[in-house]
Coordinates of C-alpha atoms and ligand atoms in Angstrom, one line a residue:
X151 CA -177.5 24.5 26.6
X152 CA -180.1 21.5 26.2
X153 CA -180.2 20.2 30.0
X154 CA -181.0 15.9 30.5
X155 CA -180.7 15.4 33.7
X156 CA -183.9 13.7 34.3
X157 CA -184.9 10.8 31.8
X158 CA -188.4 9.7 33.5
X159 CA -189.2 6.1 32.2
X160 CA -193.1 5.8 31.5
X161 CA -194.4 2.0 31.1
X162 CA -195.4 2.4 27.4
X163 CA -198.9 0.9 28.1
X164 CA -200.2 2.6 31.3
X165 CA -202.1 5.4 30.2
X166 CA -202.6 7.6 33.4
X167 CA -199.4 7.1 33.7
X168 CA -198.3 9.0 30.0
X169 CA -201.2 11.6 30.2
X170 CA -199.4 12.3 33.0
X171 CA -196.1 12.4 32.1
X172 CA -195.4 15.7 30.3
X173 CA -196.8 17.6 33.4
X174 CA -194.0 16.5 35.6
X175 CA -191.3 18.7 34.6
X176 CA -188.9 16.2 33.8
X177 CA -185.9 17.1 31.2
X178 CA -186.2 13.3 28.9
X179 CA -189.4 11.3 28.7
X180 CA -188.8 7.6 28.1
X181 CA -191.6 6.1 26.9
X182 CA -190.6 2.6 27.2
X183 CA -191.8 -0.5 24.7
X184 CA -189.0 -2.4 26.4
X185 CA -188.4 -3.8 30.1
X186 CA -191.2 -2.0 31.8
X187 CA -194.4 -3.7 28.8
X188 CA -195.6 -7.4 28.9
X189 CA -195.2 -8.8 25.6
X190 CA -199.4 -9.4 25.3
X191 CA -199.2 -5.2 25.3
X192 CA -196.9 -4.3 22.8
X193 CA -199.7 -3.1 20.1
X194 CA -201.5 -1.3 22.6
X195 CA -198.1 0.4 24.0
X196 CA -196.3 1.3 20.5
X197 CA -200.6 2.7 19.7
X198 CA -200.4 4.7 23.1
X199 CA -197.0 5.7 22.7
X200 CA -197.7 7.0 19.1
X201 CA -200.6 9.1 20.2
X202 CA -198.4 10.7 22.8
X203 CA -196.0 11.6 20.4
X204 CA -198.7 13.7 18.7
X205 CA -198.9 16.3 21.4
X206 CA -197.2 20.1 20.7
X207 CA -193.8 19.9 21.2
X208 CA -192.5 22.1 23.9
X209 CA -191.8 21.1 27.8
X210 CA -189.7 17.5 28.0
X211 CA -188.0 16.0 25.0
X212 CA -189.7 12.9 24.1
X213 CA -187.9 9.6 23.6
X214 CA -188.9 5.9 23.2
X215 CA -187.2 2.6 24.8
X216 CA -187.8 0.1 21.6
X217 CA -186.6 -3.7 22.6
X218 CA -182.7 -4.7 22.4
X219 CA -183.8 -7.5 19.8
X220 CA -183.0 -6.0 16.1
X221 CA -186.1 -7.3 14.5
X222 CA -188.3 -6.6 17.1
X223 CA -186.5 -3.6 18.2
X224 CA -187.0 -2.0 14.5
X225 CA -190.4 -2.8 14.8
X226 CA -191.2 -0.7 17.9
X227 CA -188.5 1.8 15.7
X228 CA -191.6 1.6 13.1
X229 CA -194.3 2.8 15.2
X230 CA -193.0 5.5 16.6
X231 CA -190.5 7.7 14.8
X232 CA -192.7 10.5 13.3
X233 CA -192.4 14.4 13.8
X234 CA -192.5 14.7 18.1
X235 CA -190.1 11.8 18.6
X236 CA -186.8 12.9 19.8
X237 CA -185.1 10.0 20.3
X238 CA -184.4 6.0 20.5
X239 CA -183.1 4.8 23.7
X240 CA -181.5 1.8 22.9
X241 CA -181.2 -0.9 25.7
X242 CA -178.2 -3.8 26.0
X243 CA -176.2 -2.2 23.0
X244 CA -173.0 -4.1 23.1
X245 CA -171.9 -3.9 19.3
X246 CA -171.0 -1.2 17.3
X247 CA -172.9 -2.6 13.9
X248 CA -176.0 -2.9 15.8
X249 CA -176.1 0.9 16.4
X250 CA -175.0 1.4 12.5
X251 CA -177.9 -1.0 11.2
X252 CA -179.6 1.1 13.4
X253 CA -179.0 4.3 12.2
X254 CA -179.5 3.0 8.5
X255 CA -183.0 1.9 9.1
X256 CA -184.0 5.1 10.8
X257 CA -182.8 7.2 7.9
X258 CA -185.2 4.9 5.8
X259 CA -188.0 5.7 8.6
X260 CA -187.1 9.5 8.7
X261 CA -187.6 9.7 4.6
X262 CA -191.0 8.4 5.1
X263 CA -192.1 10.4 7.6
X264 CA -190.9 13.8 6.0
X265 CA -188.2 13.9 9.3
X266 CA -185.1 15.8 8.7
X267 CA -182.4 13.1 8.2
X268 CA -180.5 12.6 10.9
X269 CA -183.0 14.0 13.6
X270 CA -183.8 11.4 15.6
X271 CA -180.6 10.7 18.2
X272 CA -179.8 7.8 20.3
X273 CA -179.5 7.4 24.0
X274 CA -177.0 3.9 24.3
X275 CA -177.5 1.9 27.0
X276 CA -174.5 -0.2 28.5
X277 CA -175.4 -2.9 30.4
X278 CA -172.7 -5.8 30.1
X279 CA -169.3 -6.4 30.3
X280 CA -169.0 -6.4 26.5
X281 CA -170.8 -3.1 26.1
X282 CA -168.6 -1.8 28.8
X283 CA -165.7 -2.6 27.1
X284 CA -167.0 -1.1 23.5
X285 CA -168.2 2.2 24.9
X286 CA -165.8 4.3 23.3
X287 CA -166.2 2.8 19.8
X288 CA -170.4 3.0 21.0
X289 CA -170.1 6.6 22.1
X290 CA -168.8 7.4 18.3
X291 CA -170.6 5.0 16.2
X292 CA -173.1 7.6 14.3
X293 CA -173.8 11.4 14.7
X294 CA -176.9 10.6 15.9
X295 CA -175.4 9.4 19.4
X296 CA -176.3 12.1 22.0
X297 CA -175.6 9.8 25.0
X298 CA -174.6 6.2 27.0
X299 CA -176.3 5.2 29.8
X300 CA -175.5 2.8 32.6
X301 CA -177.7 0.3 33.4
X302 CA -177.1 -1.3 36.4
X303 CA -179.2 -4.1 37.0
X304 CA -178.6 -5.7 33.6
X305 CA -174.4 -4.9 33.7
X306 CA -174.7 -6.4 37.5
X307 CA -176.8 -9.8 36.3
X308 CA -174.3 -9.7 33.4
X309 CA -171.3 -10.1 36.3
X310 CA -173.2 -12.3 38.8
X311 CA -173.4 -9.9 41.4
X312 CA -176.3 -10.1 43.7
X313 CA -177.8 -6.3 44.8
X314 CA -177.2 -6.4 48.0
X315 CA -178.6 -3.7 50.9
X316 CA -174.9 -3.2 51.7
X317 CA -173.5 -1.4 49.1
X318 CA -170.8 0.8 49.4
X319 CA -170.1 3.8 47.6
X320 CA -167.7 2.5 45.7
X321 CA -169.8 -0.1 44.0
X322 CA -169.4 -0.8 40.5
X323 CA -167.4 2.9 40.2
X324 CA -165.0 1.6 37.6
X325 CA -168.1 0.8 35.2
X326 CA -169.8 3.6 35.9
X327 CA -166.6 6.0 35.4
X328 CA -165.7 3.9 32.0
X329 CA -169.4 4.8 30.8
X330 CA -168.6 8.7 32.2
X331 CA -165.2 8.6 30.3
X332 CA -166.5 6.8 27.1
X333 CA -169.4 9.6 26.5
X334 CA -167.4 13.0 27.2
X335 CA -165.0 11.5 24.7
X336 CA -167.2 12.3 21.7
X337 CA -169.0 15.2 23.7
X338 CA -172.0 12.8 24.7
X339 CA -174.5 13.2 27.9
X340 CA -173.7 10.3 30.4
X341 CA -177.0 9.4 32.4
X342 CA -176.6 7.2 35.3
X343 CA -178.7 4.0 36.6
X344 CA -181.8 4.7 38.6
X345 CA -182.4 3.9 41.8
X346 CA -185.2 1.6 42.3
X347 CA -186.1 3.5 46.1
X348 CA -188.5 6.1 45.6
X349 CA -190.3 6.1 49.1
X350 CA -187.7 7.9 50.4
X351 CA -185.1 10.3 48.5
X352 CA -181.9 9.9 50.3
X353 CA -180.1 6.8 48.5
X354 CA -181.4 8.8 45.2
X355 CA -179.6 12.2 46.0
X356 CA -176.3 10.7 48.0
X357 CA -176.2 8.6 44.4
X358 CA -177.1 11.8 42.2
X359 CA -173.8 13.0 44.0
X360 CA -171.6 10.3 43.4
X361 CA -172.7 10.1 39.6
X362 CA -172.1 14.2 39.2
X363 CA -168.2 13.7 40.4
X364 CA -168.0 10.4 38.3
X365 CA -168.8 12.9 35.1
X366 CA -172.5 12.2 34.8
X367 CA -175.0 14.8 33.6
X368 CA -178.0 12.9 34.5
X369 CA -179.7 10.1 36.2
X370 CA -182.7 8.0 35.0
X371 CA -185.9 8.1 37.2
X372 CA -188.7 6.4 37.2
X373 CA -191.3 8.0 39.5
X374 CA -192.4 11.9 39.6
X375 CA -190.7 12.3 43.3
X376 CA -187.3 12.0 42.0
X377 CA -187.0 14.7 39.7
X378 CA -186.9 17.5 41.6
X379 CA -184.2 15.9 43.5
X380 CA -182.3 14.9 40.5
X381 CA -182.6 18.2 38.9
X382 CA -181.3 19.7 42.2
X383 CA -178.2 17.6 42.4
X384 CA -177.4 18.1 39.0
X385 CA -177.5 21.9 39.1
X386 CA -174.8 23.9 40.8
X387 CA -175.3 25.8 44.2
X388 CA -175.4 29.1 44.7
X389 CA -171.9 28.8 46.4
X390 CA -170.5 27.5 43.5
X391 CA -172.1 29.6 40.8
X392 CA -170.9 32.9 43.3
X393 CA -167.2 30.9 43.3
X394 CA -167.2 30.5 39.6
X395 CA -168.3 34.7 39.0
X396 CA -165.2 35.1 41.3
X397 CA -163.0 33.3 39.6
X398 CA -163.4 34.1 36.0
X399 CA -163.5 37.7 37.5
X400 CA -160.1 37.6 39.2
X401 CA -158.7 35.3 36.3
X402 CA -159.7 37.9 33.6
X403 CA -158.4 40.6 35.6
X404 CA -155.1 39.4 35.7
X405 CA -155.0 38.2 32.5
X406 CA -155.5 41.7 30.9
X407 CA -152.3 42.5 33.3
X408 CA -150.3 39.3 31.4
X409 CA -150.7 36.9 34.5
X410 CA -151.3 33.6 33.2
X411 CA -152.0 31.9 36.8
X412 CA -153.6 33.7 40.3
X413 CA -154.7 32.6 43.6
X414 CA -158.3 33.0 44.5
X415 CA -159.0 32.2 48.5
X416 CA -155.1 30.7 48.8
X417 CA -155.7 27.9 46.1
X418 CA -154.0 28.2 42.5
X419 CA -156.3 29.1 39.2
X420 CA -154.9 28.4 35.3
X421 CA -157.1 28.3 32.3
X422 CA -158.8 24.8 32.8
X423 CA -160.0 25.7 35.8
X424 CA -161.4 29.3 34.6
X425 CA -162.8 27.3 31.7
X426 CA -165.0 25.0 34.2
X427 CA -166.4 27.9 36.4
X428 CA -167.6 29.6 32.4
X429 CA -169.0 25.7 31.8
X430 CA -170.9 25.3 35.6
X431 CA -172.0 29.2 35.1
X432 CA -173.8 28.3 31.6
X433 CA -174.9 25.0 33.4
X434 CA -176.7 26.9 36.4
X435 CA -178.6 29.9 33.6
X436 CA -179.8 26.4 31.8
X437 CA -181.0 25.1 35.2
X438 CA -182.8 29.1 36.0
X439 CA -184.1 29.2 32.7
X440 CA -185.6 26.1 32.9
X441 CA -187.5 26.8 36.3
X442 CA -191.7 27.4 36.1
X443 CA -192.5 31.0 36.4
Ligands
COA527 N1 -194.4 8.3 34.9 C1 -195.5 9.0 35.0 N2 -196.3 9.0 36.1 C2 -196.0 8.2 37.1 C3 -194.9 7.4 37.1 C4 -194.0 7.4 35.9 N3 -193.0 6.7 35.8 N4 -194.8 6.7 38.2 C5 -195.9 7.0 39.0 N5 -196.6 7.9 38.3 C6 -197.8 8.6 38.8 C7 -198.9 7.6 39.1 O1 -199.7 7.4 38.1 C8 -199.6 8.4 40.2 O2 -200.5 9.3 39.7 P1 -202.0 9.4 40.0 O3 -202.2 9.1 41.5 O4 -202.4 10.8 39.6 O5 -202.6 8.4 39.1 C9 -198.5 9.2 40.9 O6 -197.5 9.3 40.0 C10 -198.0 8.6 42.2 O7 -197.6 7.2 41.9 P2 -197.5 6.2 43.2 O8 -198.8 5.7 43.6 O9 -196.6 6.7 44.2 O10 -196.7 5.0 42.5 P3 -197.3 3.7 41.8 O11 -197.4 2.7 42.9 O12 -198.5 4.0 41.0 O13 -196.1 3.3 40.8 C11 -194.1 2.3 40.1 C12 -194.9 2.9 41.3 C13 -192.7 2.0 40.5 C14 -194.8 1.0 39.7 C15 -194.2 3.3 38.9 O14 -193.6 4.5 39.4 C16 -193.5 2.9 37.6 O15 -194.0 2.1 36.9 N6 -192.4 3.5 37.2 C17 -191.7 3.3 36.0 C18 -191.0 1.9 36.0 C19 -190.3 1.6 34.8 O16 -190.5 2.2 33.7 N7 -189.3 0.7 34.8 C20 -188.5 0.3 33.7 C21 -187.4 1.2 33.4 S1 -186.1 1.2 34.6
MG528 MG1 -182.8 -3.2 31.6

């Protein structure tokens, strides 16, 4: 099990900042050409970004933001798909034929670079009411797609809501649960919206919490200090994984003696739930796996 729970944003054209990135233990790199890059330093970002890629492979899966515009999109595309590159995310996706073009022009891009067609995936970012609402078509538009992500300060300037200091934990749920809902329709990763604070780590893990019972299976970050946390909130306890073992235990006990339902601690277990303990116990050996020696 391939775990993304952390998708660190790196500025394409800082370099301390993307020497330093593949020590940090995060699951996703995102170099990003997009948001975080003043137009003057797009050549030196897609150069800096294109030299990263040339590292080993090994440690965080390496993906680049490229611009929402197609044509200059496709350019940043250009620069950096070559053998290392995992991924395209793909911000302010709202159409479905933009992500087919898409996926026509990398197959072009992979032939020239001796890729294996079809290698490099997509990460989709919804961030507006229309992209909202074509998700699910967005979610299944190529087999390349390995995830949708919600981005939150886009889909709230898309609405006209102001951030406000206020916010409740309700906020934007229904967006964030039809993103949640639109990726595990096809089987996809949904990441969450980062959270800007970094000083401190509570808003970051009270939202990791929110976004893990929404459906998410990951949050964007965009400093080293929230990983850990993120990785944390996305892995199960030790209560939960010692629950699950239970469970599945009692379940398959009784099953061998033709009981299709129990009771484990006075609450009733069928097959879905026996099926989510085996998913949260495969969840936690990716999370131990994962840990540094
Ligand atoms: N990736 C890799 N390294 C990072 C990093 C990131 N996103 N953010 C910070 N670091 C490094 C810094 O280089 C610094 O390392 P150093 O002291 O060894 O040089 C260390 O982590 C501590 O950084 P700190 O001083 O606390 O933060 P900062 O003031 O340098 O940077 C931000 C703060 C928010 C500007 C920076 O984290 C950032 O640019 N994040 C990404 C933003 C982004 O990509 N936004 C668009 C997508 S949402
Ligand atoms: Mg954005």
């Amino acid at each position: 099990m391939q775990l993304m729970r952390s998708w660190l944003f790196v500025p394409g054209n800082r370099p301390r900042m993307i020497q330093k990135a593949p020590t940090l233990g995060a699951d996703v790199i995102v170099y990003d050409l997009e948001d975080a890059l003043p137009s003057a330093e797009k050549a030196t970002g897609r150069r800096l970004v294109a030299e990263a890629l040339e590292a080993p492979p090994g440690g965080s899966l390496r993906y680049v933001r490229v611009e929402a515009d197609p044509g200059r999109g496709l350019e940043d595309a250009r620069a950096v798909v070559r053998p290392g590159l995992e991924g395209l995310v793909l911000p302010k996706v709202s159409e479905v034929s933009h992500l087919q073009q898409i996926d026509a022009a990398l197959g072009t891009l992979e032939a020239g670079t001796g890729m294996e067609p079809g290698s490099v995936r997509i990460l989709a970012m919804i961030e507006s009411a229309r992209g909202l609402l074509a998700a699910p078509a967005i979610a299944a538009a190529c087999p390349r797609m390995v995830g949708l992500f919600f981005g939150a300060e886009d889909f709230t300037l898309d609405l006209g809501v102001f951030a406000s200091d206020d916010e409740g934990p309700d906020e934007m749920v229904y967006a964030r649960s039809a993103v949640a809902v639109a990726a595990a329709s096809r089987g996809l990763v949904a990441v969450d919206r980062i959270v800007p604070e970094f000083r401190t780590l509570e808003p970051l893990a009270a939202d990791c919490k929110r976004a893990r019972r929404l459906g998410f299976g990951g949050k964007g970050v965009i400093h080293p200090r929230q990983i850990a946390c993120v990785h944390q909130a996305f892995a199960p306890s030790e209560k939960q994984v010692e629950k699950a073992r239970q469970v599945i235990r009692d379940f398959e006990e009784a099953h061998r003696e033709g009981a299709g339902t129990i009771q484990v601690d006075g609450k009733m277990v069928d097959r879905p739930i026996v099926e989510k303990a085996r998913r949260l116990i495969r969840m936690a050996e990716a999370a131990k796996s994962d840990q540094p020696d």
